[in-house]
Amino acid sequence: MSSNWIPLWLHKLSSPPTFYRFAGTLQPWAMTLALLLGAIALYGGLVLAPSDYQQGDAYRIIFIHVPSAWMSMFIYGVMGIAAFVALVWRIKLAEVVAMESAPIGAAFTFITLVTGSLWGKPMWGTWWTWDARLTSELVLLFLYLGVIGLYHAFEDRRQGARAAAFLAIIGIINVPIVHFSVNWWNTLHQGSTINLFGQSKMSSAMLWPLLTMMLATKFYYIASLFSRVRTDLLSLEGGKDWVRKIVEKEAGQ
Amino acid sequence: MSGVGSFFAMGGYAAYLWPAYAVFFAVLIADTLAPRLRRRRLLRELNARMARKRARDSGGAVSTPRLPEQSP
């Protein structure tokens, strides 16, 4: 904590009572934006966008499948970075962010696998196949579950967080494997539709709902993470003065 | 077919599309509710712990009466 290259504001923000208040202010806004953008994206994707010339209306699963898949990898990245910070600098907030990201990441990975399966059945004729993309995404789910399990396997929460953080860091190797699996191996899974640099293989009527849903899931993650982190901070700092004040205030209502 | 009917039919893919959306929402709603319930439980717990501590500090033998022959 004495490293002076950490900016002062970041140092202040990582103090539990400050972050508790900060997250409490932002959380409702993040959730509102998530719901609003999600509703717009759903309208665009399910009503306005035309059906696909090859896949008919089945392709509309893309509007939840692909944003969820992106989140499954993005959240793993955040978890990995937070886990690294937690192990190196022993910052309590980083531990909590890493550990509370895991269940949200697991939720999005589960959604990705199930919606992919429901998409695969009519398009490929099978619910599941052991190809590179599907298998590496399943491994991602097991990594999330492993982190959650390891965290809860220890009597001491902070010791559990450190063990789980270690697993989270090792598992980061799987994220590029998921991402590049469709290029590295011959898979049944289709290649990337969206290209960050250059032309995307999608008409704009389909593209904007997809990108809007991507934003919605990002805001959802912020909202869910903040509400989880707040609860965890109260629990970890149970005996402290700032928590006592909050408990008294909430009980008085 | 009416507009609404054809919307829900989804070109014959309704049986795959709607369950996919149902799973998406069900999982995220569960993910939203879980920490809220945990928070409520935790606040109740902390409140009870604080009340016990207050009772102890004020010297009253409210919840844990001490037996004289067991104290050193």
Coordinates of N, CA and C in Angstrom, one line a residue, chain A residues 35-235:
Chain A
L35 N -30.9 -1.6 -18.1 CA -32.3 -2.0 -18.5 C -32.7 -1.2 -19.7
L36 N -32.4 0.1 -19.7 CA -32.8 1.0 -20.9 C -32.2 0.5 -22.2
L37 N -30.9 0.3 -22.1 CA -30.1 -0.1 -23.3 C -30.6 -1.5 -23.7
G38 N -30.8 -2.4 -22.7 CA -31.3 -3.8 -23.0 C -32.6 -3.8 -23.7
A39 N -33.5 -2.9 -23.3 CA -34.9 -2.8 -23.9 C -34.8 -2.3 -25.3
I40 N -33.9 -1.3 -25.5 CA -33.7 -0.8 -26.9 C -33.1 -1.9 -27.8
A41 N -32.1 -2.6 -27.3 CA -31.5 -3.6 -28.1 C -32.4 -4.7 -28.4
L42 N -33.3 -5.1 -27.4 CA -34.2 -6.2 -27.7 C -35.2 -5.8 -28.8
Y43 N -35.7 -4.5 -28.7 CA -36.6 -4.1 -29.7 C -36.0 -4.1 -31.1
G44 N -34.7 -3.6 -31.1 CA -34.0 -3.5 -32.4 C -33.7 -4.9 -32.9
G45 N -33.4 -5.8 -32.0 CA -33.0 -7.2 -32.5 C -34.1 -8.1 -32.8
L46 N -35.2 -8.0 -32.0 CA -36.3 -8.9 -32.2 C -37.4 -8.4 -33.1
V47 N -37.5 -7.1 -33.2 CA -38.6 -6.5 -34.0 C -38.1 -5.8 -35.3
L48 N -37.1 -4.9 -35.1 CA -36.7 -4.1 -36.3 C -35.8 -4.8 -37.2
A49 N -34.8 -5.6 -36.7 CA -33.8 -6.2 -37.6 C -34.5 -7.2 -38.5
P50 N -34.1 -7.3 -39.8 CA -34.7 -8.3 -40.7 C -34.2 -9.7 -40.4
S51 N -34.9 -10.7 -40.9 CA -34.4 -12.0 -40.6 C -33.2 -12.3 -41.6
D52 N -32.4 -13.3 -41.1 CA -31.2 -13.6 -41.9 C -31.5 -14.5 -43.1
Y53 N -30.8 -14.2 -44.2 CA -31.1 -15.0 -45.5 C -30.8 -16.4 -45.4
Q54 N -29.9 -16.8 -44.5 CA -29.5 -18.2 -44.3 C -30.2 -18.9 -43.1
Q55 N -30.2 -18.1 -42.0 CA -30.6 -18.7 -40.8 C -32.1 -18.4 -40.4
G56 N -32.8 -17.6 -41.2 CA -34.1 -17.2 -40.8 C -34.1 -16.4 -39.5
D57 N -35.1 -16.7 -38.6 CA -35.2 -15.9 -37.4 C -34.3 -16.5 -36.3
A58 N -33.8 -17.7 -36.5 CA -33.0 -18.4 -35.5 C -31.8 -17.5 -35.1
Y59 N -31.2 -16.8 -36.1 CA -30.0 -16.0 -35.8 C -30.2 -15.0 -34.7
R60 N -31.5 -14.7 -34.4 CA -31.8 -13.6 -33.4 C -31.2 -14.0 -32.0
I61 N -30.9 -15.3 -31.8 CA -30.3 -15.7 -30.6 C -28.9 -14.9 -30.4
I62 N -28.4 -14.5 -31.5 CA -27.1 -13.8 -31.5 C -27.1 -12.6 -30.5
F63 N -28.3 -11.9 -30.4 CA -28.3 -10.7 -29.6 C -28.1 -10.9 -28.1
I64 N -28.3 -12.1 -27.7 CA -27.9 -12.4 -26.3 C -26.7 -13.3 -26.2
H65 N -26.6 -14.2 -27.2 CA -25.5 -15.2 -27.1 C -24.1 -14.5 -27.2
V66 N -23.9 -13.6 -28.2 CA -22.6 -13.0 -28.4 C -22.3 -12.0 -27.3
P67 N -23.2 -11.1 -26.9 CA -22.8 -10.2 -25.8 C -22.5 -11.0 -24.5
S68 N -23.2 -12.1 -24.3 CA -22.9 -12.9 -23.1 C -21.5 -13.6 -23.2
A69 N -21.2 -14.0 -24.4 CA -19.9 -14.6 -24.7 C -18.8 -13.6 -24.5
W70 N -19.0 -12.4 -25.0 CA -18.0 -11.3 -24.7 C -17.8 -11.1 -23.2
M71 N -19.0 -11.0 -22.5 CA -18.9 -10.7 -21.1 C -18.2 -11.9 -20.4
S72 N -18.4 -13.1 -20.8 CA -17.7 -14.3 -20.1 C -16.2 -14.1 -20.2
M73 N -15.7 -13.5 -21.3 CA -14.2 -13.3 -21.4 C -13.8 -12.0 -20.7
F74 N -14.6 -11.0 -20.9 CA -14.3 -9.7 -20.4 C -14.2 -9.7 -18.8
I75 N -15.2 -10.4 -18.2 CA -15.2 -10.5 -16.8 C -14.1 -11.3 -16.3
Y76 N -13.7 -12.3 -17.0 CA -12.5 -13.1 -16.6 C -11.3 -12.3 -16.6
G77 N -11.2 -11.4 -17.6 CA -10.0 -10.5 -17.7 C -10.0 -9.6 -16.5
V78 N -11.1 -9.0 -16.1 CA -11.2 -8.1 -14.9 C -10.9 -8.9 -13.7
M79 N -11.4 -10.1 -13.6 CA -11.1 -10.9 -12.4 C -9.6 -11.2 -12.3
G80 N -9.0 -11.6 -13.5 CA -7.6 -11.9 -13.5 C -6.7 -10.7 -13.0
I81 N -7.1 -9.5 -13.5 CA -6.3 -8.3 -13.2 C -6.5 -8.0 -11.7
A82 N -7.7 -8.0 -11.2 CA -8.0 -7.8 -9.8 C -7.3 -8.8 -8.9
A83 N -7.3 -10.0 -9.4 CA -6.6 -11.1 -8.6 C -5.1 -10.8 -8.5
F84 N -4.6 -10.4 -9.6 CA -3.1 -10.1 -9.6 C -2.8 -8.9 -8.6
V85 N -3.6 -7.9 -8.7 CA -3.5 -6.7 -7.8 C -3.6 -7.2 -6.4
A86 N -4.6 -8.1 -6.1 CA -4.9 -8.5 -4.8 C -3.7 -9.3 -4.2
L87 N -3.1 -10.1 -5.1 CA -1.9 -11.0 -4.6 C -0.7 -10.1 -4.4
V88 N -0.4 -9.2 -5.3 CA 0.8 -8.4 -5.2 C 0.7 -7.3 -4.2
W89 N -0.4 -6.6 -4.1 CA -0.4 -5.4 -3.2 C -1.3 -5.6 -2.0
R90 N -2.0 -6.8 -2.0 CA -2.8 -7.1 -0.8 C -3.9 -6.1 -0.6
I91 N -4.5 -5.6 -1.6 CA -5.5 -4.6 -1.5 C -6.8 -5.3 -1.3
K92 N -7.5 -5.1 -0.2 CA -8.8 -5.8 0.1 C -9.8 -5.6 -1.0
L93 N -9.9 -4.4 -1.5 CA -11.0 -4.1 -2.5 C -10.7 -5.0 -3.7
A94 N -9.5 -5.1 -4.1 CA -9.1 -5.9 -5.3 C -9.5 -7.4 -5.1
E95 N -9.3 -7.9 -3.9 CA -9.7 -9.2 -3.6 C -11.2 -9.4 -3.8
V96 N -12.0 -8.4 -3.2 CA -13.4 -8.5 -3.3 C -13.9 -8.4 -4.7
V97 N -13.3 -7.5 -5.5 CA -13.7 -7.4 -6.9 C -13.5 -8.7 -7.7
A98 N -12.3 -9.3 -7.4 CA -12.0 -10.5 -8.1 C -13.0 -11.6 -7.7
M99 N -13.2 -11.8 -6.4 CA -14.1 -12.9 -6.0 C -15.6 -12.7 -6.3
E100 N -16.0 -11.4 -6.3 CA -17.4 -11.1 -6.7 C -17.6 -11.1 -8.2
S101 N -16.6 -11.0 -9.0 CA -16.7 -11.1 -10.4 C -17.0 -12.5 -10.9
A102 N -16.5 -13.5 -10.1 CA -16.6 -14.9 -10.5 C -18.0 -15.3 -10.7
P103 N -19.0 -15.1 -9.8 CA -20.3 -15.6 -10.0 C -21.0 -14.9 -11.2
I104 N -20.7 -13.6 -11.4 CA -21.3 -12.9 -12.6 C -20.8 -13.5 -13.9
G105 N -19.4 -13.7 -13.9 CA -18.8 -14.3 -15.1 C -19.4 -15.7 -15.3
A106 N -19.5 -16.5 -14.2 CA -20.1 -17.8 -14.4 C -21.5 -17.8 -15.0
A107 N -22.3 -16.8 -14.5 CA -23.7 -16.6 -15.0 C -23.6 -16.4 -16.5
F108 N -22.8 -15.5 -17.0 CA -22.7 -15.1 -18.4 C -22.2 -16.3 -19.2
T109 N -21.2 -17.1 -18.7 CA -20.7 -18.2 -19.4 C -21.8 -19.3 -19.5
F110 N -22.5 -19.5 -18.4 CA -23.6 -20.5 -18.5 C -24.7 -20.1 -19.5
I111 N -25.0 -18.8 -19.6 CA -25.9 -18.3 -20.6 C -25.4 -18.5 -22.0
T112 N -24.1 -18.3 -22.2 CA -23.5 -18.5 -23.5 C -23.6 -19.9 -23.9
L113 N -23.3 -20.8 -23.0 CA -23.4 -22.3 -23.4 C -24.8 -22.7 -23.7
V114 N -25.7 -22.3 -22.9 CA -27.1 -22.7 -23.1 C -27.7 -22.1 -24.3
T115 N -27.5 -20.8 -24.5 CA -28.1 -20.1 -25.7 C -27.4 -20.7 -27.0
G116 N -26.1 -21.0 -26.9 CA -25.4 -21.6 -28.0 C -25.9 -22.9 -28.4
S117 N -26.2 -23.7 -27.3 CA -26.8 -25.0 -27.5 C -28.2 -24.9 -28.2
L118 N -29.0 -23.9 -27.8 CA -30.3 -23.8 -28.4 C -30.2 -23.2 -29.8
W119 N -29.1 -22.6 -30.1 CA -28.9 -22.1 -31.4 C -28.3 -23.2 -32.3
G120 N -27.4 -24.0 -31.7 CA -26.8 -25.1 -32.5 C -27.7 -26.2 -32.9
K121 N -28.7 -26.5 -32.1 CA -29.6 -27.6 -32.5 C -30.3 -27.3 -33.8
P122 N -31.0 -26.2 -34.1 CA -31.6 -26.0 -35.4 C -30.6 -25.8 -36.5
M123 N -29.4 -25.2 -36.2 CA -28.5 -24.8 -37.3 C -27.5 -26.0 -37.6
W124 N -27.0 -26.6 -36.6 CA -26.0 -27.7 -36.8 C -26.6 -29.1 -36.7
G125 N -27.8 -29.1 -36.1 CA -28.5 -30.4 -35.9 C -28.0 -31.1 -34.6
T126 N -27.2 -30.4 -33.8 CA -26.8 -31.0 -32.5 C -26.8 -30.0 -31.4
W127 N -27.0 -30.4 -30.1 CA -27.0 -29.5 -29.0 C -25.6 -29.2 -28.6
W128 N -24.7 -30.2 -28.8 CA -23.3 -30.0 -28.3 C -22.4 -30.8 -29.2
T129 N -21.2 -30.3 -29.3 CA -20.1 -31.0 -30.0 C -18.8 -30.6 -29.3
W130 N -17.9 -31.5 -29.2 CA -16.6 -31.3 -28.5 C -15.6 -30.6 -29.4
D131 N -16.0 -29.4 -29.9 CA -15.1 -28.7 -30.8 C -14.3 -27.6 -29.9
A132 N -13.4 -27.0 -30.5 CA -12.5 -26.1 -29.7 C -13.2 -25.0 -29.0
R133 N -14.1 -24.3 -29.8 CA -14.8 -23.1 -29.2 C -15.7 -23.5 -28.0
L134 N -16.5 -24.6 -28.2 CA -17.4 -25.0 -27.2 C -16.7 -25.5 -26.0
T135 N -15.7 -26.3 -26.3 CA -14.9 -27.0 -25.2 C -14.2 -25.9 -24.3
S136 N -13.5 -25.0 -25.0 CA -12.8 -23.9 -24.2 C -13.8 -23.1 -23.4
E137 N -15.0 -22.8 -23.9 CA -16.0 -22.0 -23.2 C -16.4 -22.8 -22.0
L138 N -16.6 -24.2 -22.1 CA -16.9 -25.0 -21.0 C -15.8 -25.0 -19.9
V139 N -14.6 -25.0 -20.4 CA -13.4 -24.9 -19.5 C -13.5 -23.6 -18.7
L140 N -13.9 -22.5 -19.4 CA -14.1 -21.2 -18.7 C -15.1 -21.3 -17.6
L141 N -16.2 -22.0 -17.8 CA -17.2 -22.2 -16.8 C -16.6 -22.9 -15.6
F142 N -15.8 -24.0 -15.9 CA -15.2 -24.7 -14.8 C -14.2 -23.9 -14.0
L143 N -13.5 -23.0 -14.7 CA -12.5 -22.1 -14.0 C -13.3 -21.2 -13.1
Y144 N -14.4 -20.6 -13.6 CA -15.2 -19.7 -12.7 C -15.7 -20.5 -11.5
L145 N -16.2 -21.7 -11.7 CA -16.7 -22.5 -10.6 C -15.6 -22.9 -9.7
G146 N -14.4 -23.2 -10.2 CA -13.2 -23.5 -9.4 C -12.9 -22.4 -8.5
V147 N -12.9 -21.1 -9.0 CA -12.5 -19.9 -8.3 C -13.6 -19.8 -7.1
I148 N -14.8 -19.9 -7.5 CA -15.9 -19.7 -6.4 C -15.7 -20.8 -5.4
G149 N -15.5 -22.0 -5.8 CA -15.4 -23.2 -4.8 C -14.2 -23.0 -3.9
L150 N -13.0 -22.6 -4.5 CA -11.8 -22.5 -3.7 C -12.0 -21.4 -2.7
Y151 N -12.6 -20.3 -3.1 CA -12.8 -19.1 -2.3 C -13.6 -19.5 -1.0
H152 N -14.6 -20.4 -1.2 CA -15.5 -20.8 -0.1 C -15.0 -22.0 0.7
A153 N -13.9 -22.6 0.2 CA -13.4 -23.8 0.8 C -12.5 -23.5 2.1
F154 N -12.2 -22.2 2.3 CA -11.3 -21.8 3.4 C -12.2 -21.2 4.5
E155 N -11.7 -21.5 5.8 CA -12.4 -20.9 6.9 C -12.2 -19.4 6.9
D156 N -10.9 -19.0 6.6 CA -10.6 -17.6 6.6 C -10.9 -17.0 5.2
R157 N -11.8 -16.1 5.1 CA -12.2 -15.6 3.8 C -11.0 -15.0 3.0
R158 N -10.1 -14.3 3.6 CA -9.0 -13.6 2.9 C -8.0 -14.6 2.4
Q159 N -7.8 -15.7 3.2 CA -6.9 -16.8 2.8 C -7.5 -17.5 1.6
G160 N -8.8 -17.7 1.6 CA -9.6 -18.3 0.5 C -9.5 -17.4 -0.8
A161 N -9.6 -16.1 -0.6 CA -9.5 -15.2 -1.7 C -8.1 -15.3 -2.4
R162 N -7.1 -15.4 -1.5 CA -5.7 -15.5 -2.1 C -5.5 -16.7 -2.9
A163 N -6.0 -17.9 -2.4 CA -5.9 -19.1 -3.1 C -6.7 -19.1 -4.4
A164 N -7.9 -18.6 -4.3 CA -8.7 -18.5 -5.5 C -8.1 -17.5 -6.6
A165 N -7.5 -16.4 -6.1 CA -6.9 -15.4 -7.0 C -5.8 -16.1 -7.8
F166 N -5.1 -17.0 -7.1 CA -4.0 -17.7 -7.8 C -4.5 -18.5 -8.9
L167 N -5.6 -19.3 -8.7 CA -6.2 -20.1 -9.7 C -6.8 -19.2 -10.9
A168 N -7.3 -18.0 -10.5 CA -7.9 -17.1 -11.5 C -6.8 -16.6 -12.4
I169 N -5.6 -16.4 -11.9 CA -4.5 -15.9 -12.7 C -4.0 -17.0 -13.7
I170 N -3.9 -18.2 -13.1 CA -3.4 -19.3 -14.0 C -4.4 -19.5 -15.1
G171 N -5.7 -19.4 -14.8 CA -6.8 -19.7 -15.8 C -6.9 -18.7 -16.9
I172 N -6.2 -17.5 -16.7 CA -6.3 -16.5 -17.8 C -5.8 -17.0 -19.1
I173 N -4.9 -18.0 -19.1 CA -4.4 -18.6 -20.3 C -5.5 -19.1 -21.2
N174 N -6.7 -19.4 -20.6 CA -7.8 -20.0 -21.4 C -8.5 -18.9 -22.2
V175 N -8.4 -17.6 -21.8 CA -9.2 -16.6 -22.4 C -8.8 -16.4 -23.9
P176 N -7.5 -16.2 -24.2 CA -7.2 -16.2 -25.6 C -7.5 -17.5 -26.4
I177 N -7.5 -18.6 -25.7 CA -7.8 -19.9 -26.4 C -9.2 -19.8 -26.8
V178 N -10.1 -19.3 -25.9 CA -11.6 -19.2 -26.3 C -11.7 -18.3 -27.5
H179 N -11.0 -17.1 -27.4 CA -11.2 -16.1 -28.5 C -10.7 -16.6 -29.8
F180 N -9.5 -17.2 -29.9 CA -8.9 -17.5 -31.1 C -9.2 -18.9 -31.6
S181 N -9.9 -19.7 -30.8 CA -10.2 -21.1 -31.1 C -10.8 -21.2 -32.5
V182 N -11.6 -20.3 -32.9 CA -12.3 -20.4 -34.3 C -11.3 -20.2 -35.4
N183 N -10.2 -19.5 -35.1 CA -9.1 -19.3 -36.1 C -8.1 -20.4 -36.1
W184 N -7.8 -20.9 -34.9 CA -6.7 -21.9 -34.7 C -7.1 -23.3 -35.1
W185 N -8.3 -23.6 -34.9 CA -8.7 -25.0 -35.2 C -9.9 -24.9 -36.2
N186 N -10.1 -26.0 -36.8 CA -11.3 -26.2 -37.6 C -12.5 -26.5 -36.7
T187 N -13.4 -25.6 -36.6 CA -14.5 -25.8 -35.7 C -15.9 -25.7 -36.4
L188 N -16.9 -26.3 -35.8 CA -18.2 -26.2 -36.3 C -18.7 -24.7 -36.1
H189 N -18.2 -24.1 -35.0 CA -18.7 -22.8 -34.6 C -18.3 -21.8 -35.7
Q190 N -19.2 -20.9 -36.1 CA -18.8 -19.9 -37.1 C -17.8 -18.9 -36.6
G191 N -17.1 -18.3 -37.5 CA -16.1 -17.3 -37.2 C -16.7 -16.0 -36.6
S192 N -15.8 -15.1 -36.3 CA -16.3 -13.8 -35.7 C -17.1 -13.1 -36.8
T193 N -18.2 -12.6 -36.3 CA -19.1 -11.7 -37.1 C -18.6 -10.3 -37.1
I194 N -18.2 -9.9 -35.9 CA -17.8 -8.5 -35.6 C -16.3 -8.4 -35.7
N195 N -15.9 -7.4 -36.4 CA -14.5 -7.1 -36.5 C -14.2 -5.7 -35.9
L196 N -13.4 -5.7 -34.9 CA -13.1 -4.4 -34.2 C -12.4 -3.5 -35.2
F197 N -11.5 -4.0 -36.0 CA -10.8 -3.2 -37.0 C -11.2 -3.7 -38.3
G198 N -11.8 -2.9 -39.1 CA -12.2 -3.2 -40.5 C -13.7 -3.6 -40.6
Q199 N -14.0 -4.2 -41.7 CA -15.4 -4.4 -42.0 C -16.0 -5.5 -41.2
S200 N -17.2 -5.3 -40.6 CA -17.9 -6.4 -40.0 C -18.8 -7.0 -41.0
K201 N -19.0 -8.3 -40.8 CA -19.8 -9.1 -41.8 C -21.3 -9.1 -41.4
M202 N -21.8 -7.9 -41.2 CA -23.2 -7.8 -40.7 C -23.8 -6.5 -41.1
S203 N -25.1 -6.5 -41.4 CA -25.7 -5.3 -41.8 C -26.0 -4.4 -40.6
S204 N -26.0 -3.1 -40.8 CA -26.1 -2.2 -39.7 C -27.4 -2.4 -38.9
A205 N -28.5 -2.8 -39.6 CA -29.8 -3.1 -38.9 C -29.6 -4.2 -37.8
M206 N -28.7 -5.1 -38.1 CA -28.4 -6.2 -37.1 C -27.3 -5.8 -36.1
L207 N -26.4 -4.9 -36.6 CA -25.2 -4.6 -35.9 C -25.5 -3.7 -34.7
W208 N -26.4 -2.7 -34.9 CA -26.6 -1.8 -33.7 C -27.3 -2.4 -32.6
P209 N -28.3 -3.3 -32.8 CA -28.8 -3.9 -31.6 C -27.8 -4.8 -30.8
L210 N -26.9 -5.4 -31.6 CA -25.9 -6.3 -31.0 C -24.9 -5.4 -30.1
L211 N -24.5 -4.3 -30.7 CA -23.6 -3.5 -29.9 C -24.3 -2.8 -28.7
T212 N -25.6 -2.5 -28.9 CA -26.3 -1.9 -27.8 C -26.5 -2.9 -26.7
M213 N -26.7 -4.1 -27.0 CA -26.8 -5.2 -26.0 C -25.5 -5.4 -25.3
M214 N -24.4 -5.3 -26.1 CA -23.1 -5.4 -25.5 C -22.9 -4.3 -24.4
L215 N -23.3 -3.1 -24.7 CA -23.2 -2.0 -23.7 C -24.1 -2.3 -22.5
A216 N -25.3 -2.8 -22.8 CA -26.2 -3.1 -21.7 C -25.6 -4.1 -20.8
T217 N -25.0 -5.2 -21.3 CA -24.4 -6.2 -20.4 C -23.2 -5.7 -19.7
K218 N -22.5 -4.7 -20.2 CA -21.3 -4.1 -19.5 C -21.9 -3.3 -18.3
F219 N -22.9 -2.5 -18.5 CA -23.5 -1.8 -17.4 C -24.1 -2.7 -16.4
Y220 N -24.7 -3.8 -16.9 CA -25.3 -4.8 -15.9 C -24.2 -5.4 -15.0
Y221 N -23.0 -5.7 -15.6 CA -21.9 -6.2 -14.9 C -21.5 -5.2 -13.8
I222 N -21.4 -3.9 -14.1 CA -21.0 -2.9 -13.1 C -22.1 -2.9 -12.0
A223 N -23.3 -2.9 -12.4 CA -24.4 -2.8 -11.4 C -24.3 -4.1 -10.4
S224 N -24.2 -5.2 -11.0 CA -24.2 -6.5 -10.2 C -23.0 -6.5 -9.4
L225 N -21.8 -6.2 -10.0 CA -20.6 -6.2 -9.2 C -20.6 -5.3 -8.0
F226 N -21.1 -4.0 -8.3 CA -21.1 -3.0 -7.2 C -22.0 -3.5 -6.0
S227 N -23.2 -4.1 -6.4 CA -24.0 -4.4 -5.3 C -23.4 -5.6 -4.5
R228 N -22.7 -6.5 -5.2 CA -22.1 -7.6 -4.5 C -20.9 -7.2 -3.7
V229 N -20.1 -6.3 -4.2 CA -18.9 -5.8 -3.5 C -19.3 -5.0 -2.2
R230 N -20.4 -4.2 -2.3 CA -20.9 -3.5 -1.2 C -21.3 -4.5 0.0
T231 N -22.0 -5.5 -0.3 CA -22.3 -6.5 0.7 C -21.1 -7.2 1.3
D232 N -20.2 -7.5 0.4 CA -18.9 -8.2 0.9 C -18.1 -7.2 1.8
L233 N -18.1 -6.0 1.5 CA -17.3 -5.0 2.3 C -18.0 -4.9 3.7
L234 N -19.3 -4.9 3.7 CA -20.0 -4.8 5.0 C -19.6 -6.1 5.9
S235 N -19.6 -7.2 5.2 CA -19.3 -8.5 5.8 C -17.9 -8.5 6.3

